[in-house]
GROMACS .gro file of C-alpha atoms in nm:
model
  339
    1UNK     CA    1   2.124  -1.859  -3.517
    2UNK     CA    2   2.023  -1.741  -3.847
    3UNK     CA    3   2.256  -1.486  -4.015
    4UNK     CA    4   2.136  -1.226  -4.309
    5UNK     CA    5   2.438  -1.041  -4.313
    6UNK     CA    6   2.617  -0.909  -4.083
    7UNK     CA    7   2.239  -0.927  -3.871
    8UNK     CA    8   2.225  -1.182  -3.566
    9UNK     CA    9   1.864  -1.261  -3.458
   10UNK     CA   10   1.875  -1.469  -3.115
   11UNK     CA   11   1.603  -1.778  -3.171
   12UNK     CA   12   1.311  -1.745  -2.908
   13UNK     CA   13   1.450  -1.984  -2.649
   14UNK     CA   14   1.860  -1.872  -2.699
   15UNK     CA   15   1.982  -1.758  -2.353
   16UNK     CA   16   2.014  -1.400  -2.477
   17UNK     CA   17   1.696  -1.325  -2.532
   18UNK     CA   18   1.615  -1.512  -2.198
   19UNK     CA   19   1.825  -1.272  -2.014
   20UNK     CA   20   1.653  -0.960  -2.198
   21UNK     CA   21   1.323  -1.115  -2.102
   22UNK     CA   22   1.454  -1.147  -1.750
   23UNK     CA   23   1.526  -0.779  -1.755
   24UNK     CA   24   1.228  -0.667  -1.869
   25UNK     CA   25   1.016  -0.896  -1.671
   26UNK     CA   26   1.169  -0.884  -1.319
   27UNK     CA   27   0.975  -0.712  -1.096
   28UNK     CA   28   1.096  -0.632  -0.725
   29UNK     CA   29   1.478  -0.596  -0.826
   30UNK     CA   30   1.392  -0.334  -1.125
   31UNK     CA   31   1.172  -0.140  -0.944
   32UNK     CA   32   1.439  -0.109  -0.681
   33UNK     CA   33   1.704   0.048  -0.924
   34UNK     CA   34   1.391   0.221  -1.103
   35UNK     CA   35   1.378   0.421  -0.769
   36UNK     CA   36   1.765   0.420  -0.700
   37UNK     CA   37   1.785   0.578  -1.031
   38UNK     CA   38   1.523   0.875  -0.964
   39UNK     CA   39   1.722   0.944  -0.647
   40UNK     CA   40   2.041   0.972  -0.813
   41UNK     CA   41   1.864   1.223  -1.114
   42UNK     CA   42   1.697   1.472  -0.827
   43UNK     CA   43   2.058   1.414  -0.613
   44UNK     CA   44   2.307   1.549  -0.931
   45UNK     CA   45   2.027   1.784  -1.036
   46UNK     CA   46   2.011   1.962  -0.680
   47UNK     CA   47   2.218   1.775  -0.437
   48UNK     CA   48   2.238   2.081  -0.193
   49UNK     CA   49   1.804   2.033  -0.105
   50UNK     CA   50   1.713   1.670  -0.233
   51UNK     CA   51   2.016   1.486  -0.074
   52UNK     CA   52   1.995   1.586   0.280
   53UNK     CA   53   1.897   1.391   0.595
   54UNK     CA   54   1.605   1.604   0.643
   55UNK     CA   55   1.452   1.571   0.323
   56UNK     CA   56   1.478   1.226   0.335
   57UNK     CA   57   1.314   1.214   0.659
   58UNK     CA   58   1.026   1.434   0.516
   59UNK     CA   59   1.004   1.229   0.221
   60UNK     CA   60   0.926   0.878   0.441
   61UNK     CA   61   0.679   1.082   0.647
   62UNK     CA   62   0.493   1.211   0.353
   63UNK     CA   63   0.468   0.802   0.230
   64UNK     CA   64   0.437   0.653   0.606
   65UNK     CA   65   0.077   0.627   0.602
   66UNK     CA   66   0.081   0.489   0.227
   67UNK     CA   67   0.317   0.232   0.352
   68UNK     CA   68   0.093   0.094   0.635
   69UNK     CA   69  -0.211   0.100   0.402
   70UNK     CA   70  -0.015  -0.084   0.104
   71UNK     CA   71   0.124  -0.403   0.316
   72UNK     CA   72  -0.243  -0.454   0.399
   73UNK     CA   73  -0.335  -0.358   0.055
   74UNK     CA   74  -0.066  -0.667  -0.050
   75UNK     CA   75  -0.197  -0.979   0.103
   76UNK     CA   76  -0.543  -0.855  -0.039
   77UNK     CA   77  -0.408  -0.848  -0.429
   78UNK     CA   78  -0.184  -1.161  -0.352
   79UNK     CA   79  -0.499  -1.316  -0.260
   80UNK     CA   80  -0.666  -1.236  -0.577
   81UNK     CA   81  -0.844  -0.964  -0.429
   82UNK     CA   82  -0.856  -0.551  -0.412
   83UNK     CA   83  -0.962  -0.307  -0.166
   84UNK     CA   84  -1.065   0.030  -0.293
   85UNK     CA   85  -1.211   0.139   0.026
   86UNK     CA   86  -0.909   0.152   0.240
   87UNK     CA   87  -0.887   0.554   0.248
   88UNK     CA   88  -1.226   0.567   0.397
   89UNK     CA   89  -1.147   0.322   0.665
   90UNK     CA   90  -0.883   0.551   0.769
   91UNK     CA   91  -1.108   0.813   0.752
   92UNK     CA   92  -1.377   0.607   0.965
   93UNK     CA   93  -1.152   0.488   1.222
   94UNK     CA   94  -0.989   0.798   1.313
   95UNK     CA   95  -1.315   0.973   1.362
   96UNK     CA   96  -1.417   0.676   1.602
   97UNK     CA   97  -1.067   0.742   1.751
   98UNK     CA   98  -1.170   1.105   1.781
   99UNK     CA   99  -1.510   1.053   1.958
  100UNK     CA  100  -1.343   0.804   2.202
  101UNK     CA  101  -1.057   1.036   2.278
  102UNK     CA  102  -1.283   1.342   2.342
  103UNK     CA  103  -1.523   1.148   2.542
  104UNK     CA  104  -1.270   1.078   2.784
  105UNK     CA  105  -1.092   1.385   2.837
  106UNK     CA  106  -0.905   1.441   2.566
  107UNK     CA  107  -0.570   1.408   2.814
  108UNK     CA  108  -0.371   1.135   2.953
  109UNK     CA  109  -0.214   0.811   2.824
  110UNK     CA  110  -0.571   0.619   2.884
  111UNK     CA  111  -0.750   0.885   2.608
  112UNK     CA  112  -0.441   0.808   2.374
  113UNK     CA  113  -0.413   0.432   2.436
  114UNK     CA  114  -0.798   0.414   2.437
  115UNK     CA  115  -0.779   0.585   2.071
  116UNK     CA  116  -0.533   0.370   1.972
  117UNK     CA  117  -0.722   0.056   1.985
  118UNK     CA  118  -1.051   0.178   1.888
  119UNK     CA  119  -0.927   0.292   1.555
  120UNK     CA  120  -0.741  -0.042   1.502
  121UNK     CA  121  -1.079  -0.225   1.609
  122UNK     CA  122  -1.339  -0.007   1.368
  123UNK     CA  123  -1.077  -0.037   1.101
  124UNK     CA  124  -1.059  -0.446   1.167
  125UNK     CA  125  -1.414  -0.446   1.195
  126UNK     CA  126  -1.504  -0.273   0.866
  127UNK     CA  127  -1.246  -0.489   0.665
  128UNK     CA  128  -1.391  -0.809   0.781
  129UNK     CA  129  -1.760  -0.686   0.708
  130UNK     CA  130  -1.564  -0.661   0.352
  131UNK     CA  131  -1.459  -0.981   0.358
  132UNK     CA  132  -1.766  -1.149   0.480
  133UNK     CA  133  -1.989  -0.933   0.156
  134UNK     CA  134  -1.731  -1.065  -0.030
  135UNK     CA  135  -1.698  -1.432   0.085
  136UNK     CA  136  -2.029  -1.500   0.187
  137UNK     CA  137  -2.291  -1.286  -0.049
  138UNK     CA  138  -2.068  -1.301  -0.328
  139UNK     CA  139  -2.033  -0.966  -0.427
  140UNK     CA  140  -1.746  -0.907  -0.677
  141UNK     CA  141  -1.436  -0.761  -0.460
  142UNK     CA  142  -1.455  -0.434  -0.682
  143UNK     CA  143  -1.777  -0.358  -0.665
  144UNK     CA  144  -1.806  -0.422  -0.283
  145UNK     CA  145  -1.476  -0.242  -0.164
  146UNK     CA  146  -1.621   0.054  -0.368
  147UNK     CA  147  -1.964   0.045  -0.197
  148UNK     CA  148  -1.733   0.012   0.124
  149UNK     CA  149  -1.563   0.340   0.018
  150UNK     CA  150  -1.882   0.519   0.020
  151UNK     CA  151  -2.037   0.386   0.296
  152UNK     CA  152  -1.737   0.458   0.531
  153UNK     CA  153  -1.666   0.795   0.387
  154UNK     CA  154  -2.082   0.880   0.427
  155UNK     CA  155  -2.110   0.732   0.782
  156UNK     CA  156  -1.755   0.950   0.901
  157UNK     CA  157  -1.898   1.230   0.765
  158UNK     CA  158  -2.261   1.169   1.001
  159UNK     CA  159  -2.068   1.079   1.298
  160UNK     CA  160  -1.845   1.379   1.306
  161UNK     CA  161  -2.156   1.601   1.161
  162UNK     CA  162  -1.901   1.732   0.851
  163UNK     CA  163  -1.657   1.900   1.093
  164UNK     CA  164  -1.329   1.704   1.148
  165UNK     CA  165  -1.246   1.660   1.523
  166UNK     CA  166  -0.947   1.884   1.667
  167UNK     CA  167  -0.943   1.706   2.053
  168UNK     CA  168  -0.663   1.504   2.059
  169UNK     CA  169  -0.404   1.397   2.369
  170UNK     CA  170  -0.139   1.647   2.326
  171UNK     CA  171   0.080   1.292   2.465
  172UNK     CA  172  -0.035   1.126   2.154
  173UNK     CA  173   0.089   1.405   1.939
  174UNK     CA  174   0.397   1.445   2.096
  175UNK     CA  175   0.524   1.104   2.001
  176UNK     CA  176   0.350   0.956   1.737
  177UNK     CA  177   0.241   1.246   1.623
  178UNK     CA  178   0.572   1.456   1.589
  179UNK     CA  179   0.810   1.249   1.856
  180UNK     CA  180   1.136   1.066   1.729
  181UNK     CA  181   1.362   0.796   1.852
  182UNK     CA  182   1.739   0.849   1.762
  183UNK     CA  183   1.639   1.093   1.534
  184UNK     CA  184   1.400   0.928   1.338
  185UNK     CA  185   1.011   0.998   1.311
  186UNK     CA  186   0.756   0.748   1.494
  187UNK     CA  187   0.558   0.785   1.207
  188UNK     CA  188   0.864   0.633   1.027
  189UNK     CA  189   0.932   0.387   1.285
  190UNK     CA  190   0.584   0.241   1.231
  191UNK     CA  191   0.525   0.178   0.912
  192UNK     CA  192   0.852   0.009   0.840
  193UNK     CA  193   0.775  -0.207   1.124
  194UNK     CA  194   0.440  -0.267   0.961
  195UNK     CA  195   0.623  -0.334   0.652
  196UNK     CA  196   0.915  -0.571   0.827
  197UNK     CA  197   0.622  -0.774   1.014
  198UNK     CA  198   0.434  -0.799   0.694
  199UNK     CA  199   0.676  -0.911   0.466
  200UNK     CA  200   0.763  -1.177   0.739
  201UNK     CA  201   0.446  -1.306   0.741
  202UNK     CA  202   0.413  -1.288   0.375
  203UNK     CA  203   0.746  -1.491   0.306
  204UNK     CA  204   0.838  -1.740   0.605
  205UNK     CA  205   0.464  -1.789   0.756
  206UNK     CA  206   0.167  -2.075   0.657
  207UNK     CA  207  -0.086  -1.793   0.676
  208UNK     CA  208   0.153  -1.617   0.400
  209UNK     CA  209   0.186  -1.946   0.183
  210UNK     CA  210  -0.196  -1.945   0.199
  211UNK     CA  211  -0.261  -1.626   0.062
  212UNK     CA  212  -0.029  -1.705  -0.241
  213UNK     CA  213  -0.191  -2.047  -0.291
  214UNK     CA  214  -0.530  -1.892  -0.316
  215UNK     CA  215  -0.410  -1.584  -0.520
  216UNK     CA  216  -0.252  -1.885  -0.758
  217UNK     CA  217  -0.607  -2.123  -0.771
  218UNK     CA  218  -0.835  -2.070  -0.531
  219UNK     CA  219  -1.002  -2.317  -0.658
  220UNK     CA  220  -0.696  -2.548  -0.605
  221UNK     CA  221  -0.628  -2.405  -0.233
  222UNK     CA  222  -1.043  -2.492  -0.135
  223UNK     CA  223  -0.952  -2.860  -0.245
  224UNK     CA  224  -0.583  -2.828  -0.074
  225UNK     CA  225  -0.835  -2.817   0.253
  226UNK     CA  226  -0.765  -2.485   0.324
  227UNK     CA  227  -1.063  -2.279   0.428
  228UNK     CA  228  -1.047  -1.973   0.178
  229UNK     CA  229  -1.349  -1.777   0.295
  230UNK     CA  230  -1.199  -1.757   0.598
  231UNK     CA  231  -0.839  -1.660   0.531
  232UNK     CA  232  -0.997  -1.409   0.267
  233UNK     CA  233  -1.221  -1.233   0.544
  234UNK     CA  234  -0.905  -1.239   0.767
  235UNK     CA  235  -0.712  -1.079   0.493
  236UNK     CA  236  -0.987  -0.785   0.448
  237UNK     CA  237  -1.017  -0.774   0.827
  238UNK     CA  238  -0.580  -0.716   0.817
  239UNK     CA  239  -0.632  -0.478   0.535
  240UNK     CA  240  -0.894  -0.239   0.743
  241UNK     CA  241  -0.653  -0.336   1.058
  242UNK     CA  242  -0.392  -0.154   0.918
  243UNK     CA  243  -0.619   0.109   0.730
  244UNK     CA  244  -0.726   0.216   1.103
  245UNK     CA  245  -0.348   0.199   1.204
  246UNK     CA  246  -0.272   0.473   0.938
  247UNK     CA  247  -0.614   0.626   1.087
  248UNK     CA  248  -0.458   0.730   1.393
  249UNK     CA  249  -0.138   0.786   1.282
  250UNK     CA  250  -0.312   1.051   1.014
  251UNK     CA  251  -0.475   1.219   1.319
  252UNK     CA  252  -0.202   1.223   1.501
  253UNK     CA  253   0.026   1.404   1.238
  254UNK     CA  254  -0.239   1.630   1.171
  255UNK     CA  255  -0.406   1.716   1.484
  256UNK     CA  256  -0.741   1.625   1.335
  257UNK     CA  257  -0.922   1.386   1.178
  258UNK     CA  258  -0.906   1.462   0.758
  259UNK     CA  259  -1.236   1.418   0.627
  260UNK     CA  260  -1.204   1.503   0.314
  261UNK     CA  261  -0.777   1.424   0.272
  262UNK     CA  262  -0.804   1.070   0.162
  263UNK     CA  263  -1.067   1.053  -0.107
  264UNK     CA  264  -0.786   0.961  -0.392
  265UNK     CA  265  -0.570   0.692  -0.066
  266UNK     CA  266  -0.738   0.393  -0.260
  267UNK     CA  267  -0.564   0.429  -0.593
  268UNK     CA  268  -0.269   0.566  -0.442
  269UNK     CA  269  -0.248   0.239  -0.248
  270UNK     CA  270  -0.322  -0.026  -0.564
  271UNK     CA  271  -0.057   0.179  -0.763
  272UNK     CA  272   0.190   0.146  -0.496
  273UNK     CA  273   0.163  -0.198  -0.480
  274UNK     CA  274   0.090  -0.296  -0.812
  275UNK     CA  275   0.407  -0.111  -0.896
  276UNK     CA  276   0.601  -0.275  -0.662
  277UNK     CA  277   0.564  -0.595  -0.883
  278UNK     CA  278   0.241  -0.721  -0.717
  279UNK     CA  279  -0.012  -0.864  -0.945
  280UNK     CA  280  -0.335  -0.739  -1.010
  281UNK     CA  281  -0.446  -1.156  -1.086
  282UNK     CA  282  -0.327  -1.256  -0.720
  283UNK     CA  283  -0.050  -1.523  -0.646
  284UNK     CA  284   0.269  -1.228  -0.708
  285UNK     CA  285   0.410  -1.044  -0.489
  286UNK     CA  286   0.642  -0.909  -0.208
  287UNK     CA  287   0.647  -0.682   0.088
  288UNK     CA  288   0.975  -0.496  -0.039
  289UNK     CA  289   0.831  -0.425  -0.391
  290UNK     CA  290   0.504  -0.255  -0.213
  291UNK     CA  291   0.762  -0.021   0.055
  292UNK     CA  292   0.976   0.056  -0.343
  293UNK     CA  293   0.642   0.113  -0.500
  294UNK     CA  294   0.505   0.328  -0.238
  295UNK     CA  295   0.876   0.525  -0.273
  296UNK     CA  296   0.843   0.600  -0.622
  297UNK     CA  297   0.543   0.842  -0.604
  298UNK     CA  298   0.690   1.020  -0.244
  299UNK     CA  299   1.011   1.064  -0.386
  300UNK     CA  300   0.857   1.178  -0.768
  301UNK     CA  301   0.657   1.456  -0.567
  302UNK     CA  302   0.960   1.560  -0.363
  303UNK     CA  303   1.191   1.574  -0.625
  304UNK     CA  304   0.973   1.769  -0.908
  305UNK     CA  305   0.890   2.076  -0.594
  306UNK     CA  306   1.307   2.054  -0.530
  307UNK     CA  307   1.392   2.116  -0.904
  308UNK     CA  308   1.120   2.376  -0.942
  309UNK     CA  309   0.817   2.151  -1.125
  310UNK     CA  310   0.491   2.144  -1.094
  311UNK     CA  311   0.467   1.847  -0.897
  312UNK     CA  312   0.113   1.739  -1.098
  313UNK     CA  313   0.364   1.573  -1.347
  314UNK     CA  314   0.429   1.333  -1.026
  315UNK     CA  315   0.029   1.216  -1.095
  316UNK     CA  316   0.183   1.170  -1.468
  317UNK     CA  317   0.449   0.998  -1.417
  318UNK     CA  318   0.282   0.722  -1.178
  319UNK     CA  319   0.026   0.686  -1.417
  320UNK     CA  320   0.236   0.607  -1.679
  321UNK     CA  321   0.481   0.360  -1.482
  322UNK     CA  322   0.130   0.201  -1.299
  323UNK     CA  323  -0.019   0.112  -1.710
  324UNK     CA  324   0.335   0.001  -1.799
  325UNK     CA  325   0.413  -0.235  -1.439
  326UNK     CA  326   0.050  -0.412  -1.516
  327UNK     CA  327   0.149  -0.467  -1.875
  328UNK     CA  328   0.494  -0.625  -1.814
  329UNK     CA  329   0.273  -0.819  -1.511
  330UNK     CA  330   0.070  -0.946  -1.806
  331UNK     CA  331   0.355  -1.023  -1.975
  332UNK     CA  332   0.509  -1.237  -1.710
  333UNK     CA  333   0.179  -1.451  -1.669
  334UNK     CA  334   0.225  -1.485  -2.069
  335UNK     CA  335   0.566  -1.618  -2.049
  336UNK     CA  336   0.521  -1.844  -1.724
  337UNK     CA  337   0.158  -1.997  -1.929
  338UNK     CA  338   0.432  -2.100  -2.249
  339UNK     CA  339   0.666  -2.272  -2.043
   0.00000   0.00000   0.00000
């Protein structure tokens, strides 16, 4: 210690400043009480509207489809990677849904179930063609996923001739749409078994410990023997898997496909997960921080309407907390690369 005074400095590597550093750094368990803390401002300011069963419920339907998006949106920046098309693939694969569905009736289980899978197989599809650009012509991640936004968006918008599609199995609305078990949404249901079955695989699986290893090095994962262009394409293809998940979940809610509702989905998704404590460099990351980070911004918007603000200062705020989450993620690489 050196003393001027009655001034005590801590010296760089004193556990003090460790446990400051600690603080500032940590990324899953801060952005948990980050959120717990916004709950409890909006609760004391009005209890009587923000801190009711309902709202709550309305608050994880208005992030459910966000929540499917980000865990695919995860293994893609764990692996080093990003995905700005993911809105459009939901886009896409609902209006495939939607021709399917109409084709065949629209009524009945077999319209619905038919639906189902056809939006989780064009959004598979389209997030392996991703991967393969990515893997196999080499095309930067960010430059392809945002050609991939275009061309998705473009080609939903020829298929369904600019009109969105209203035909839908009124079964398929009636439960997944606006159906409940014990009370809670199947919307709900969904994505946080999307989220439980990704963070699984994330944490206790070989396919997870893959994705971290070539987030780390890919380099160092190719010569580990595992076969990174095909993990990465896998990851893209799980990315637009879950991307047409949230596809027919969206027209289900809805009623109709939303051309034109999920233009702004891909940076909604990367802040979500980013702030969540993932890392934009690959390697970081963890399925709870992505379902907190994709919390904050539903619960922001909630909250400012409840207390009578405009709820732009939500699009504020999350800018602000996504600059300041990739600058303490920066900071974290710093102090792990001086150890």
């Amino acid at each position: 210690m050196t003393t001027t005074g009655t001034t005590t400095e801590a010296p760089a590597g004193s556990p003090v400043r460790g446990r400051g550093r600690r603080l500032l750094l940590g990324s899953a368990t801060d952005i948990t009480a980050i959120l717990l803390v916004i709950v409890v401002i909006f609760g004391a300011l009005n209890p009587g509207a923000f801190l009711t069963s309902a709202n709550l419920i309305n608050v994880l339907i208005n992030a459910s489809l966000l929540i499917v998006m980000a865990a695919g949106a995860t293994f893609v920046l764990v692996a080093g990677g990003v995905d700005l098309s993911v809105g459009s693939v939901l886009v896409f694969s609902g209006v495939i849904a939607g021709k399917v569905m109409v084709a065949m009736g629209p009524h009945g289980w077999a319209a619905s179930i038919a639906g189902i899978a056809v939006s989780l197989f064009a959004g598979a599809l389209w997030g392996a063609i991703n991967g393969i650009v990515i893997t196999k012509l080499r095309v930067p991640p960010l430059i392809a996923t945002l050609g991939s936004f275009g061309a998705a968006q473009g080609l939903a918008q020829i298929v369904a001739d600019g009109n969105d599609l209203k035909d839908i199995p009124n079964e398929l609305i009636d439960t997944l749409g606006v159906g409940r078990l014990l009370g809670l949404p199947w919307l709900v249901i969904v994505a946080l078994l999307v989220a439980l079955a990704g963070g699984g695989v994330l944490a206790f699986t070989r396919y997870g410990r893959r994705t971290y290893a070539i987030g780390s090095n890919l380099e160092a994962a190719r010569r580990a023997g595992i076969n990174v262009d095909r993990h990465l394409i896998s990851v893209y293809a799980l990315a637009g898997l879950l991307s047409g998940l949230a596809g027919i979940m969206s027209y289900a809610e809805f009623g109709s496909t939303t051309l034109s509702g999920h233009s702004t989905d891909n940076l909604a998704v990367i802040a979500a997960v980013v702030i969540g404590g993932t890392s934009l460099f690959g390697g970081i990351g963890t399925m709870w921080g992505t379902l907190v980070g994709t919390m904050i911004p539903a619960v922001l918007a909630n909250g400012l309407v409840i207390v009578g603000l405009n709820s732009f200062w939500r699009d504020f705020t999350v800018g602000v907390v996504l600059v300041v989450a990739v600058y303490l993620d920066q900071l974290r690489r710093r102090s792990r690369t001086k150890r």
